[in-house]
């Protein structure tokens, strides 16, 4: 049985562990260790996660299959949006599934949850930025009717990367 738990400060250790593990598993092979470490030190510490969890415009959800933690989702609304501000949209900043649960439909269920939340908030669209070389994710978003609307540069550690901004409209 799939269920989502909205994260609070009481979940910070679980959130930190899954955030670091999924980030390293996803990007570790393609990036230098210094950049990976800098990102973790800046974005995935107790202090950084506490700041994000206490921001009312950032929403974290842990996803469970029965009792097994399979992944997590981070959404941003209003001024918490990271690169682009769109008051009629929700940003998917993070959507991660642990390696051992990949290719079993969990990412789709997280995306469906994000769509449900965006609609509950009466927003007209979802947007996200995906690394231009993450072909699996880009294909997944295309299948879910996201369209590339622009490119952005983001920094991992000290290295710039190109991200594709993709958007899905509801009406």
Coordinates of N, CA and C in Angstrom, one line a residue:
X1 N 0.8 -1.2 0.0 CA 0.0 0.0 0.0 C 0.9 1.3 0.0
X2 N 0.6 2.2 -0.9 CA 1.4 3.4 -1.0 C 0.8 4.5 -0.1
X3 N 1.6 5.2 0.6 CA 1.1 6.3 1.3 C 2.2 7.4 1.4
X4 N 1.8 8.6 1.5 CA 2.6 9.8 1.6 C 2.5 10.4 3.0
X5 N 3.7 10.8 3.5 CA 3.7 11.4 4.8 C 4.3 12.8 4.6
X6 N 3.5 13.8 5.0 CA 4.1 15.2 4.9 C 5.2 15.3 5.9
X7 N 6.4 15.8 5.5 CA 7.5 15.9 6.5 C 7.4 17.0 7.4
X8 N 7.8 16.8 8.6 CA 7.9 17.9 9.6 C 9.3 17.8 10.2
X9 N 9.6 18.6 11.1 CA 11.0 18.6 11.7 C 11.3 17.3 12.4
X10 N 10.3 16.5 12.8 CA 10.5 15.2 13.5 C 11.1 14.2 12.5
X11 N 11.0 14.5 11.2 CA 11.4 13.6 10.1 C 12.8 14.0 9.6
X12 N 13.5 14.9 10.2 CA 14.7 15.5 9.6 C 15.8 14.5 9.4
X13 N 16.0 13.6 10.3 CA 17.0 12.6 10.1 C 16.7 11.6 8.9
X14 N 15.5 11.2 8.8 CA 15.1 10.3 7.7 C 15.2 11.1 6.4
X15 N 14.8 12.3 6.4 CA 14.9 13.2 5.2 C 16.3 13.4 4.8
X16 N 17.2 13.7 5.8 CA 18.6 13.9 5.5 C 19.2 12.6 4.9
X17 N 18.9 11.5 5.5 CA 19.5 10.2 5.0 C 19.1 9.9 3.5
X18 N 17.8 10.0 3.3 CA 17.3 9.7 1.9 C 17.7 10.8 0.9
X19 N 17.8 12.0 1.4 CA 18.3 13.1 0.4 C 19.7 12.9 0.0
X20 N 20.6 12.6 0.9 CA 22.0 12.3 0.6 C 22.1 11.1 -0.3
X21 N 21.5 10.0 0.1 CA 21.6 8.7 -0.6 C 21.1 8.9 -2.0
X22 N 19.9 9.4 -2.2 CA 19.4 9.5 -3.6 C 20.2 10.5 -4.4
X23 N 20.7 11.6 -3.8 CA 21.5 12.6 -4.6 C 22.8 11.9 -5.0
X24 N 23.5 11.2 -4.1 CA 24.8 10.6 -4.5 C 24.5 9.5 -5.5
X25 N 23.5 8.7 -5.3 CA 23.2 7.6 -6.3 C 22.8 8.2 -7.7
X26 N 22.1 9.3 -7.7 CA 21.7 9.9 -9.0 C 22.9 10.6 -9.7
X27 N 23.7 11.4 -9.0 CA 24.7 12.2 -9.6 C 26.1 11.9 -9.4
X28 N 26.4 11.0 -8.5 CA 27.7 10.7 -8.0 C 28.7 10.3 -9.2
X29 N 28.2 9.4 -10.1 CA 29.1 8.9 -11.1 C 29.5 10.0 -12.1
X30 N 28.6 11.0 -12.3 CA 28.8 12.1 -13.3 C 29.4 13.3 -12.8
X31 N 29.8 13.4 -11.5 CA 30.3 14.7 -11.0 C 31.5 14.4 -10.1
X32 N 32.3 15.4 -9.9 CA 33.5 15.3 -9.1 C 33.1 15.3 -7.6
X33 N 33.9 14.6 -6.8 CA 33.6 14.5 -5.4 C 33.5 15.8 -4.7
X34 N 34.4 16.8 -5.0 CA 34.3 18.1 -4.4 C 33.0 18.8 -4.6
X35 N 32.5 18.8 -5.8 CA 31.2 19.4 -6.1 C 30.0 18.7 -5.3
X36 N 30.1 17.4 -5.3 CA 29.1 16.6 -4.6 C 29.1 17.0 -3.1
X37 N 30.3 17.0 -2.5 CA 30.5 17.4 -1.1 C 30.0 18.8 -0.8
X38 N 30.3 19.7 -1.7 CA 29.9 21.1 -1.5 C 28.4 21.2 -1.5
X39 N 27.7 20.5 -2.4 CA 26.3 20.6 -2.4 C 25.7 20.0 -1.2
X40 N 26.2 18.8 -0.7 CA 25.6 18.2 0.5 C 25.8 19.1 1.7
X41 N 27.0 19.7 1.8 CA 27.3 20.6 2.9 C 26.5 21.9 2.9
X42 N 26.1 22.3 1.7 CA 25.3 23.6 1.6 C 23.8 23.3 1.7
X43 N 23.3 22.2 1.2 CA 21.9 22.0 1.0 C 21.3 20.9 1.8
X44 N 22.0 19.9 2.3 CA 21.5 18.7 2.9 C 21.9 18.5 4.3
X45 N 22.3 19.6 5.0 CA 22.7 19.5 6.4 C 21.4 19.7 7.2
X46 N 21.5 19.4 8.5 CA 20.4 19.6 9.5 C 20.0 21.0 9.4
X47 N 20.9 22.0 9.4 CA 20.6 23.4 9.4 C 19.8 23.8 8.1
X48 N 20.3 23.3 6.9 CA 19.7 23.7 5.6 C 18.3 23.0 5.5
X49 N 18.2 21.8 5.9 CA 16.9 21.1 5.9 C 15.9 21.7 6.9
X50 N 16.4 22.1 8.0 CA 15.5 22.7 9.0 C 14.9 24.0 8.4
X51 N 15.8 24.8 7.8 CA 15.3 26.0 7.1 C 14.3 25.8 6.0
X52 N 14.5 24.7 5.2 CA 13.6 24.4 4.2 C 12.3 23.8 4.8
X53 N 12.4 23.0 5.8 CA 11.2 22.4 6.4 C 10.3 23.4 7.1
X54 N 10.9 24.5 7.6 CA 10.1 25.5 8.3 C 9.6 26.6 7.4
X55 N 10.0 26.5 6.1 CA 9.5 27.5 5.1 C 8.1 27.0 4.7
X56 N 7.0 27.7 5.0 CA 5.7 27.3 4.7 C 5.4 27.2 3.2
X57 N 6.3 27.7 2.4 CA 6.1 27.6 0.9 C 6.9 26.4 0.3
X58 N 7.5 25.6 1.2 CA 8.2 24.4 0.7 C 7.5 23.2 1.4
X59 N 7.2 22.2 0.6 CA 6.5 21.1 1.0 C 7.2 19.8 0.7
X60 N 7.5 19.0 1.8 CA 8.2 17.7 1.6 C 7.3 16.6 1.9
X61 N 7.4 15.5 1.1 CA 6.6 14.3 1.4 C 7.5 13.1 1.2
X62 N 7.4 12.3 2.3 CA 8.1 11.0 2.2 C 7.1 10.0 1.6
X63 N 7.5 9.1 0.7 CA 6.7 8.1 0.1 C 7.0 6.7 0.6
X64 N 6.0 6.0 1.1 CA 6.2 4.6 1.6 C 5.4 3.6 0.8
X65 N 6.0 2.5 0.6 CA 5.3 1.3 0.1 C 5.2 0.3 1.2
X66 N 4.0 0.2 1.8 CA 3.8 -0.5 3.1 C 4.7 0.3 4.1
X67 N 5.6 -0.4 4.7 CA 6.5 0.3 5.7 C 7.8 0.7 5.1
X68 N 8.0 0.4 3.8 CA 9.3 0.7 3.2 C 9.4 2.2 2.6
X69 N 10.3 2.9 3.1 CA 10.6 4.3 2.5 C 11.1 4.1 1.1
X70 N 10.5 4.6 0.1 CA 10.9 4.4 -1.3 C 11.4 5.7 -1.9
X71 N 11.0 6.9 -1.4 CA 11.5 8.1 -2.0 C 10.9 9.3 -1.3
X72 N 11.2 10.5 -1.9 CA 10.6 11.7 -1.4 C 10.4 12.7 -2.5
X73 N 9.6 13.7 -2.2 CA 9.2 14.8 -3.1 C 9.3 16.1 -2.4
X74 N 9.9 17.1 -3.1 CA 9.9 18.5 -2.5 C 9.2 19.4 -3.5
X75 N 8.2 20.1 -3.1 CA 7.5 21.1 -3.9 C 7.7 22.5 -3.3
X76 N 7.8 23.4 -4.2 CA 7.9 24.8 -3.8 C 6.8 25.7 -4.4
X77 N 6.2 26.5 -3.6 CA 5.2 27.4 -4.1 C 5.6 28.9 -3.8
X78 N 4.9 29.8 -4.4 CA 5.2 31.2 -4.1 C 6.7 31.5 -4.2
X79 N 7.2 32.3 -3.2 CA 8.6 32.8 -3.2 C 9.6 31.7 -2.9
X80 N 9.2 30.5 -2.6 CA 10.2 29.4 -2.3 C 10.7 28.8 -3.6
X81 N 10.0 29.1 -4.8 CA 10.5 28.6 -6.0 C 11.9 29.0 -6.3
X82 N 12.7 28.0 -6.8 CA 14.2 28.2 -6.8 C 14.7 29.1 -7.9
X83 N 14.4 28.9 -9.1 CA 15.0 29.6 -10.2 C 14.1 30.6 -10.9
X84 N 12.8 30.3 -10.9 CA 11.8 31.1 -11.6 C 10.7 31.3 -10.7
X85 N 10.1 32.5 -10.6 CA 8.9 32.7 -9.8 C 7.7 32.8 -10.7
X86 N 6.8 31.9 -10.4 CA 5.5 31.9 -11.2 C 4.4 31.6 -10.2
X87 N 3.7 32.7 -9.9 CA 2.7 32.6 -8.8 C 1.5 31.6 -9.1
X88 N 1.4 31.2 -10.4 CA 0.3 30.3 -10.8 C 0.9 28.9 -11.0
X89 N 2.0 28.6 -10.4 CA 2.7 27.3 -10.7 C 3.2 26.8 -9.4
X90 N 3.5 25.5 -9.4 CA 4.2 24.8 -8.3 C 5.5 24.2 -8.9
X91 N 6.6 24.4 -8.2 CA 7.8 23.8 -8.7 C 8.1 22.5 -8.0
X92 N 8.4 21.5 -8.8 CA 8.9 20.2 -8.3 C 10.4 20.4 -8.2
X93 N 11.0 20.6 -7.0 CA 12.4 20.8 -6.9 C 13.1 19.5 -6.8
X94 N 12.5 18.5 -6.1 CA 13.1 17.2 -6.0 C 12.1 16.1 -6.1
X95 N 12.4 15.1 -6.8 CA 11.5 13.9 -6.9 C 12.5 12.8 -7.1
X96 N 12.7 12.1 -6.0 CA 13.8 11.0 -5.9 C 13.2 9.7 -5.4
X97 N 13.6 8.6 -6.1 CA 13.3 7.3 -5.7 C 14.6 6.5 -5.4
X98 N 14.6 5.8 -4.3 CA 15.8 5.0 -4.0 C 16.1 4.0 -5.1
X99 N 17.4 3.7 -5.3 CA 17.7 2.8 -6.4 C 17.0 1.5 -6.4
X100 N 16.9 0.9 -5.2 CA 16.2 -0.4 -5.2 C 14.7 -0.4 -5.5
X101 N 14.2 0.8 -5.6 CA 12.7 0.9 -6.0 C 12.5 1.5 -7.3
X102 N 13.6 1.7 -8.1 CA 13.5 2.3 -9.4 C 12.7 1.4 -10.4
X103 N 12.1 2.0 -11.4 CA 11.4 1.3 -12.5 C 10.3 0.5 -12.0
X104 N 9.6 0.9 -10.9 CA 8.4 0.2 -10.4 C 7.2 1.1 -10.3
X105 N 7.3 2.3 -10.9 CA 6.1 3.1 -11.0 C 6.0 4.1 -9.8
X106 N 7.0 4.1 -8.9 CA 6.9 5.1 -7.8 C 7.1 6.5 -8.2
X107 N 8.0 6.8 -9.2 CA 8.2 8.1 -9.7 C 6.9 8.7 -10.2
X108 N 6.2 7.8 -11.0 CA 4.9 8.3 -11.5 C 3.9 8.6 -10.4
X109 N 3.9 7.8 -9.4 CA 3.0 8.1 -8.3 C 3.4 9.4 -7.6
X110 N 4.7 9.7 -7.5 CA 5.1 10.9 -6.9 C 4.7 12.1 -7.7
X111 N 4.8 12.0 -9.1 CA 4.4 13.0 -10.0 C 2.9 13.2 -9.9
X112 N 2.2 12.1 -9.8 CA 0.7 12.3 -9.7 C 0.4 13.0 -8.4
X113 N 1.1 12.7 -7.3 CA 0.9 13.4 -6.0 C 1.1 14.9 -6.2
X114 N 2.2 15.3 -6.9 CA 2.6 16.7 -7.1 C 1.4 17.4 -7.9
X115 N 0.9 16.7 -8.9 CA -0.2 17.2 -9.7 C -1.4 17.5 -8.9
X116 N -1.7 16.5 -8.0 CA -2.9 16.6 -7.1 C -2.7 17.8 -6.2
X117 N -1.6 18.0 -5.6 CA -1.3 19.1 -4.7 C -1.4 20.4 -5.4
X118 N -0.8 20.5 -6.6 CA -0.9 21.7 -7.4 C -2.4 22.1 -7.7
X119 N -3.1 21.1 -8.1 CA -4.6 21.4 -8.4 C -5.3 21.8 -7.1
X120 N -5.0 21.1 -5.9 CA -5.6 21.5 -4.7 C -5.3 22.9 -4.3
X121 N -4.1 23.4 -4.7 CA -3.7 24.7 -4.4 C -4.2 25.7 -5.5
X122 N -5.0 25.2 -6.4 CA -5.6 26.0 -7.5 C -4.5 26.7 -8.4
X123 N -3.4 25.9 -8.6 CA -2.4 26.4 -9.5 C -2.6 25.9 -10.9
X124 N -2.2 26.6 -11.9 CA -2.4 26.2 -13.3 C -1.4 25.4 -13.9
X125 N -0.2 25.2 -13.2 CA 0.8 24.4 -13.9 C 1.8 23.9 -12.8
X126 N 2.7 23.0 -13.3 CA 3.8 22.5 -12.5 C 5.1 22.8 -13.4
X127 N 6.2 23.1 -12.8 CA 7.4 23.2 -13.5 C 8.5 22.6 -12.7
X128 N 9.6 22.3 -13.4 CA 10.8 21.7 -12.8 C 12.0 22.0 -13.7
X129 N 13.2 21.9 -13.2 CA 14.4 22.0 -14.0 C 15.1 20.6 -13.9
X130 N 15.5 20.1 -15.0 CA 16.1 18.8 -15.1 C 17.5 18.9 -15.8
X131 N 18.5 18.3 -15.3 CA 19.8 18.3 -15.9 C 19.7 17.8 -17.4
X132 N 20.3 18.6 -18.3 CA 20.1 18.3 -19.7 C 20.6 16.9 -20.1
X133 N 21.5 16.3 -19.3 CA 22.0 14.9 -19.6 C 21.3 13.8 -18.9
X134 N 20.2 14.1 -18.2 CA 19.4 13.1 -17.5 C 18.3 12.7 -18.4
X135 N 18.7 11.9 -19.4 CA 17.8 11.5 -20.5 C 16.6 10.7 -20.0
X136 N 16.8 9.8 -19.0 CA 15.7 9.1 -18.4 C 14.6 10.0 -17.8
X137 N 15.0 11.0 -17.1 CA 14.1 11.9 -16.5 C 13.4 12.7 -17.5
X138 N 14.1 13.2 -18.5 CA 13.6 14.0 -19.6 C 12.5 13.2 -20.3
X139 N 12.8 12.0 -20.6 CA 11.8 11.1 -21.3 C 10.6 10.9 -20.5
X140 N 10.8 10.7 -19.2 CA 9.6 10.5 -18.2 C 8.7 11.8 -18.2
X141 N 9.3 13.0 -18.2 CA 8.5 14.2 -18.1 C 7.8 14.4 -19.5
X142 N 8.5 14.1 -20.6 CA 7.8 14.3 -21.9 C 6.6 13.3 -22.0
X143 N 6.8 12.1 -21.5 CA 5.6 11.2 -21.5 C 4.5 11.7 -20.6
X144 N 4.8 12.5 -19.7 CA 3.8 13.1 -18.8 C 3.3 14.5 -19.2
X145 N 3.6 14.8 -20.5 CA 3.1 16.1 -21.2 C 3.8 17.3 -20.6
X146 N 5.0 17.2 -20.2 CA 5.8 18.4 -19.8 C 6.4 18.9 -21.1
X147 N 6.5 20.2 -21.3 CA 7.2 20.8 -22.5 C 8.3 21.6 -22.0
X148 N 9.5 21.6 -22.7 CA 10.6 22.4 -22.4 C 10.2 23.8 -22.8
X149 N 10.5 24.8 -21.8 CA 10.1 26.2 -22.0 C 11.4 27.1 -22.1
X150 N 12.4 26.6 -21.5 CA 13.7 27.4 -21.5 C 14.8 26.6 -20.9
X151 N 16.0 27.1 -20.9 CA 17.1 26.5 -20.2 C 17.7 27.5 -19.2
X152 N 18.3 26.9 -18.2 CA 18.9 27.7 -17.1 C 20.2 27.1 -16.8
X153 N 21.0 27.9 -16.1 CA 22.3 27.4 -15.6 C 22.2 27.2 -14.1
X154 N 22.6 26.1 -13.6 CA 22.7 25.9 -12.2 C 24.1 25.4 -11.8
X155 N 24.5 25.7 -10.6 CA 25.8 25.4 -10.1 C 25.7 24.2 -9.2
X156 N 26.5 23.2 -9.4 CA 26.7 22.1 -8.5 C 28.1 22.2 -7.9
X157 N 28.2 22.6 -6.7 CA 29.5 22.9 -6.1 C 30.1 24.1 -6.7
X158 N 31.0 23.9 -7.6 CA 31.6 25.0 -8.3 C 31.5 24.9 -9.9
X159 N 30.7 23.9 -10.3 CA 30.6 23.6 -11.7 C 29.3 24.0 -12.3
X160 N 29.2 24.8 -13.3 CA 27.9 25.1 -14.0 C 27.4 24.0 -14.8
X161 N 26.1 23.8 -14.8 CA 25.4 22.8 -15.6 C 24.2 23.5 -16.3
X162 N 23.8 22.9 -17.4 CA 22.6 23.4 -18.1 C 21.4 22.5 -17.6
X163 N 20.3 23.2 -17.2 CA 19.1 22.6 -16.9 C 18.0 22.9 -17.9
X164 N 17.2 22.0 -18.2 CA 16.0 22.2 -19.0 C 14.8 22.5 -18.1
X165 N 14.2 23.7 -18.3 CA 13.0 24.0 -17.5 C 11.8 23.4 -18.3
X166 N 11.1 22.5 -17.6 CA 10.0 21.9 -18.3 C 8.7 22.2 -17.5
X167 N 7.6 22.3 -18.2 CA 6.4 22.8 -17.6 C 5.2 22.0 -18.1
X168 N 4.3 21.8 -17.2 CA 3.0 21.1 -17.5 C 1.9 22.0 -17.1
X169 N 1.0 22.3 -18.1 CA -0.2 23.1 -17.8 C -1.4 22.2 -17.5
X170 N -2.3 22.7 -16.7 CA -3.5 21.9 -16.4 C -4.8 22.4 -17.2
X171 N -4.7 23.6 -17.6 CA -5.9 24.1 -18.4 C -5.4 25.0 -19.5

